[in-house]
Amino acid sequence: MTDLVTDLAEFDLPYRRKALLRQVEFEGGLKMTRLVLREGNRITQVDLDAESALALGEALIGAATRE
């Protein structure tokens, strides 16, 4: 069995960068949220468990709404 990858969202960021959110289901049923950051030829991938993804999302909302 191969990992099942589902694209969730894609974002065009400043300075020609991109961010991609994916759901990845690994063999054995483990599900993670994958954050992929692209800067030119450089690609960084981070797999997050549900708790970490929620904490990151809340921190991003807090930063975006801070006055």
PDB file of C-alpha atoms in Angstrom:
ATOM      1  CA  MET A   1       0.000   0.000   0.000  1.00  0.00           C
ATOM      2  CA  THR A   2       1.237   3.501  -0.766  1.00  0.00           C
ATOM      3  CA  ASP A   3       0.515   6.635   1.247  1.00  0.00           C
ATOM      4  CA  LEU A   4      -2.725   8.399   0.297  1.00  0.00           C
ATOM      5  CA  VAL A   5      -2.142  12.139  -0.261  1.00  0.00           C
ATOM      6  CA  THR A   6      -5.034  14.623  -0.612  1.00  0.00           C
ATOM      7  CA  ASP A   7      -4.454  18.285  -1.453  1.00  0.00           C
ATOM      8  CA  LEU A   8      -6.459  20.556   0.873  1.00  0.00           C
ATOM      9  CA  ALA A   9      -5.385  24.120   0.027  1.00  0.00           C
ATOM     10  CA  GLU A  10      -2.741  26.077  -1.861  1.00  0.00           C
ATOM     11  CA  PHE A  11      -1.601  29.625  -1.103  1.00  0.00           C
ATOM     12  CA  ASP A  12       0.416  32.107  -3.149  1.00  0.00           C
ATOM     13  CA  LEU A  13       2.604  33.964  -0.648  1.00  0.00           C
ATOM     14  CA  PRO A  14       4.634  37.177  -0.923  1.00  0.00           C
ATOM     15  CA  TYR A  15       7.972  37.085  -2.754  1.00  0.00           C
ATOM     16  CA  ARG A  16       6.857  34.304  -5.159  1.00  0.00           C
ATOM     17  CA  ARG A  17       6.605  31.705  -2.409  1.00  0.00           C
ATOM     18  CA  LYS A  18       3.893  29.059  -2.141  1.00  0.00           C
ATOM     19  CA  ALA A  19       2.385  27.031   0.680  1.00  0.00           C
ATOM     20  CA  LEU A  20       0.438  23.813   0.235  1.00  0.00           C
ATOM     21  CA  LEU A  21      -1.635  21.911   2.789  1.00  0.00           C
ATOM     22  CA  ARG A  22      -2.159  18.201   2.318  1.00  0.00           C
ATOM     23  CA  GLN A  23      -3.686  15.372   4.276  1.00  0.00           C
ATOM     24  CA  VAL A  24      -1.482  12.283   4.269  1.00  0.00           C
ATOM     25  CA  GLU A  25      -2.722   8.863   5.342  1.00  0.00           C
ATOM     26  CA  PHE A  26       0.178   6.494   5.907  1.00  0.00           C
ATOM     27  CA  GLU A  27       0.150   2.709   5.813  1.00  0.00           C
ATOM     28  CA  GLY A  28      -1.465   1.562   9.022  1.00  0.00           C
ATOM     29  CA  GLY A  29      -4.011   4.410   9.035  1.00  0.00           C
ATOM     30  CA  LEU A  30      -2.004   7.247  10.639  1.00  0.00           C
ATOM     31  CA  LYS A  31      -3.247  10.615   9.316  1.00  0.00           C
ATOM     32  CA  MET A  32      -1.130  13.762   9.353  1.00  0.00           C
ATOM     33  CA  THR A  33      -1.448  17.273   7.970  1.00  0.00           C
ATOM     34  CA  ARG A  34       1.492  18.097   5.707  1.00  0.00           C
ATOM     35  CA  LEU A  35       2.624  21.697   5.255  1.00  0.00           C
ATOM     36  CA  VAL A  36       4.770  22.163   2.150  1.00  0.00           C
ATOM     37  CA  LEU A  37       6.628  25.471   1.713  1.00  0.00           C
ATOM     38  CA  ARG A  38       8.185  26.292  -1.663  1.00  0.00           C
ATOM     39  CA  GLU A  39      10.788  29.011  -2.180  1.00  0.00           C
ATOM     40  CA  GLY A  40      12.192  28.743  -5.691  1.00  0.00           C
ATOM     41  CA  ASN A  41      13.866  25.322  -5.868  1.00  0.00           C
ATOM     42  CA  ARG A  42      13.825  24.870  -2.095  1.00  0.00           C
ATOM     43  CA  ILE A  43      11.032  22.733  -0.630  1.00  0.00           C
ATOM     44  CA  THR A  44      10.393  22.216   3.087  1.00  0.00           C
ATOM     45  CA  GLN A  45       7.856  19.622   4.279  1.00  0.00           C
ATOM     46  CA  VAL A  46       6.542  19.341   7.822  1.00  0.00           C
ATOM     47  CA  ASP A  47       4.101  16.632   8.933  1.00  0.00           C
ATOM     48  CA  LEU A  48       1.858  17.687  11.825  1.00  0.00           C
ATOM     49  CA  ASP A  49      -0.355  15.610  14.081  1.00  0.00           C
ATOM     50  CA  ALA A  50      -3.864  16.934  14.725  1.00  0.00           C
ATOM     51  CA  GLU A  51      -2.900  18.699  17.974  1.00  0.00           C
ATOM     52  CA  SER A  52       0.090  20.449  16.385  1.00  0.00           C
ATOM     53  CA  ALA A  53      -1.908  21.459  13.290  1.00  0.00           C
ATOM     54  CA  LEU A  54      -4.611  22.974  15.499  1.00  0.00           C
ATOM     55  CA  ALA A  55      -2.065  24.874  17.610  1.00  0.00           C
ATOM     56  CA  LEU A  56      -0.324  26.214  14.485  1.00  0.00           C
ATOM     57  CA  GLY A  57      -3.653  27.276  12.975  1.00  0.00           C
ATOM     58  CA  GLU A  58      -4.663  29.100  16.160  1.00  0.00           C
ATOM     59  CA  ALA A  59      -1.274  30.849  16.335  1.00  0.00           C
ATOM     60  CA  LEU A  60      -1.613  31.972  12.700  1.00  0.00           C
ATOM     61  CA  ILE A  61      -5.110  33.341  13.334  1.00  0.00           C
ATOM     62  CA  GLY A  62      -3.844  35.161  16.442  1.00  0.00           C
ATOM     63  CA  ALA A  63      -0.947  36.708  14.508  1.00  0.00           C
ATOM     64  CA  ALA A  64      -3.177  37.738  11.585  1.00  0.00           C
ATOM     65  CA  THR A  65      -5.800  39.387  13.798  1.00  0.00           C
ATOM     66  CA  ARG A  66      -3.391  41.140  16.177  1.00  0.00           C
ATOM     67  CA  GLU A  67      -3.631  44.918  15.947  1.00  0.00           C
TER      68      GLU A  67
END
